[in-house]
Amino acid sequence: MIANMSESKLDLLSRLWEEHMRAPFPPRMRGREIEGEDMVLLDADIAGCVLSSLSGPLDERRHKILLVWLAAVEKVLPSIDDEGVTEYYEHLREMAAVAVELGNATAR
């Protein structure tokens, strides 16, 4: 059953990744910090971890990094005042959460 759960999470993560790759980065977030977080770096680091996760289970270091970035995106979301930008970062948060869940499922 865990294999099926991991497989469906992997399919979900693949779909979310494809959607993310089609979505343009919100221009007004370039060079911007919210709650002390660089919004470009937040996007890039989560994307890098998600891409690694699509290639196989994350190592412990990347898994911990992803948890840190997941917490960071959750911290900044309430401070974003643009609906389109909020949707972009909510999608990023969802990808990170699925990648964390996938990593947790494969570690068992």
Short mmCIF file of C-alpha atoms in Angstrom, two decimals:
data_model
loop_
_atom_site.label_atom_id
_atom_site.label_comp_id
_atom_site.label_asym_id
_atom_site.label_seq_id
_atom_site.Cartn_x
_atom_site.Cartn_y
_atom_site.Cartn_z
CA MET A 1 0.00 0.00 0.00
CA ILE A 2 2.85 2.43 0.73
CA ALA A 3 4.22 1.87 -2.77
CA ASN A 4 0.85 2.87 -4.25
CA MET A 5 0.69 5.92 -2.01
CA SER A 6 4.20 6.96 -3.04
CA GLU A 7 3.41 6.39 -6.68
CA SER A 8 0.28 8.57 -6.56
CA LYS A 9 2.22 11.29 -4.70
CA LEU A 10 4.92 11.09 -7.36
CA ASP A 11 2.28 11.49 -10.09
CA LEU A 12 0.83 14.48 -8.22
CA LEU A 13 4.26 16.01 -7.78
CA SER A 14 5.00 15.52 -11.48
CA ARG A 15 1.78 17.28 -12.44
CA LEU A 16 2.43 20.13 -9.99
CA TRP A 17 5.96 20.49 -11.36
CA GLU A 18 4.68 20.71 -14.95
CA GLU A 19 2.18 23.38 -13.90
CA HIS A 20 4.91 25.27 -12.06
CA MET A 21 7.18 25.23 -15.09
CA ARG A 22 4.41 26.78 -17.20
CA ALA A 23 3.67 29.54 -14.67
CA PRO A 24 5.71 32.71 -15.06
CA PHE A 25 7.49 33.97 -11.98
CA PRO A 26 5.63 37.02 -10.64
CA PRO A 27 7.72 39.98 -11.87
CA ARG A 28 6.98 42.15 -8.85
CA MET A 29 8.61 39.54 -6.59
CA ARG A 30 12.04 39.98 -8.20
CA GLY A 31 14.38 41.58 -5.69
CA ARG A 32 11.70 41.56 -3.00
CA GLU A 33 11.90 40.26 0.54
CA ILE A 34 8.87 39.42 2.65
CA GLU A 35 9.21 38.53 6.31
CA GLY A 36 12.99 38.42 5.77
CA GLU A 37 12.73 35.87 2.93
CA ASP A 38 14.11 36.55 -0.54
CA MET A 39 11.19 35.63 -2.79
CA VAL A 40 13.34 34.58 -5.76
CA LEU A 41 15.54 32.39 -3.59
CA LEU A 42 12.49 30.84 -1.95
CA ASP A 43 11.12 29.88 -5.35
CA ALA A 44 14.45 28.61 -6.68
CA ASP A 45 15.35 26.52 -3.64
CA ILE A 46 11.94 24.86 -3.40
CA ALA A 47 12.00 24.18 -7.15
CA GLY A 48 15.47 22.64 -6.88
CA CYS A 49 14.41 20.33 -4.06
CA VAL A 50 11.23 19.34 -5.90
CA LEU A 51 13.18 18.60 -9.07
CA SER A 52 15.60 16.44 -7.06
CA SER A 53 12.64 14.68 -5.46
CA LEU A 54 11.27 13.81 -8.89
CA SER A 55 14.54 12.01 -9.66
CA GLY A 56 14.48 9.89 -6.50
CA PRO A 57 14.24 10.14 -2.75
CA LEU A 58 15.82 13.23 -1.25
CA ASP A 59 18.85 12.73 0.91
CA GLU A 60 18.55 13.84 4.53
CA ARG A 61 20.19 17.22 3.89
CA ARG A 62 17.87 18.17 1.04
CA HIS A 63 14.86 16.88 2.97
CA LYS A 64 15.77 19.18 5.91
CA ILE A 65 16.33 22.10 3.53
CA LEU A 66 12.94 21.50 1.96
CA LEU A 67 11.30 21.53 5.40
CA VAL A 68 12.95 24.89 6.13
CA TRP A 69 11.75 26.35 2.83
CA LEU A 70 8.26 24.93 3.34
CA ALA A 71 8.09 26.75 6.69
CA ALA A 72 9.40 29.92 5.02
CA VAL A 73 6.75 29.91 2.29
CA GLU A 74 4.05 29.32 4.90
CA LYS A 75 5.43 32.28 6.87
CA VAL A 76 5.33 34.70 3.91
CA LEU A 77 1.97 33.73 2.42
CA PRO A 78 -0.17 35.81 4.81
CA SER A 79 1.88 38.91 3.93
CA ILE A 80 1.40 38.66 0.16
CA ASP A 81 -1.22 41.18 -0.94
CA ASP A 82 -1.69 40.18 -4.57
CA GLU A 83 -4.04 37.31 -5.45
CA GLY A 84 -2.02 36.14 -8.47
CA VAL A 85 1.20 36.15 -6.47
CA THR A 86 -0.53 34.38 -3.60
CA GLU A 87 -1.67 31.64 -5.99
CA TYR A 88 1.87 31.24 -7.32
CA TYR A 89 3.34 30.79 -3.84
CA GLU A 90 0.46 28.58 -2.66
CA HIS A 91 1.27 26.30 -5.59
CA LEU A 92 4.92 26.37 -4.57
CA ARG A 93 3.91 25.45 -1.01
CA GLU A 94 1.79 22.56 -2.28
CA MET A 95 4.70 21.22 -4.34
CA ALA A 96 7.02 21.42 -1.34
CA ALA A 97 4.48 19.70 0.93
CA VAL A 98 3.95 16.85 -1.55
CA ALA A 99 7.72 16.41 -1.94
CA VAL A 100 8.08 16.24 1.86
CA GLU A 101 5.25 13.70 2.09
CA LEU A 102 6.82 11.67 -0.71
CA GLY A 103 10.13 11.68 1.12
CA ASN A 104 8.44 10.63 4.35
CA ALA A 105 6.63 7.77 2.58
CA THR A 106 9.79 6.44 0.95
CA ALA A 107 11.74 6.63 4.25
CA ARG A 108 9.36 4.19 5.94
#
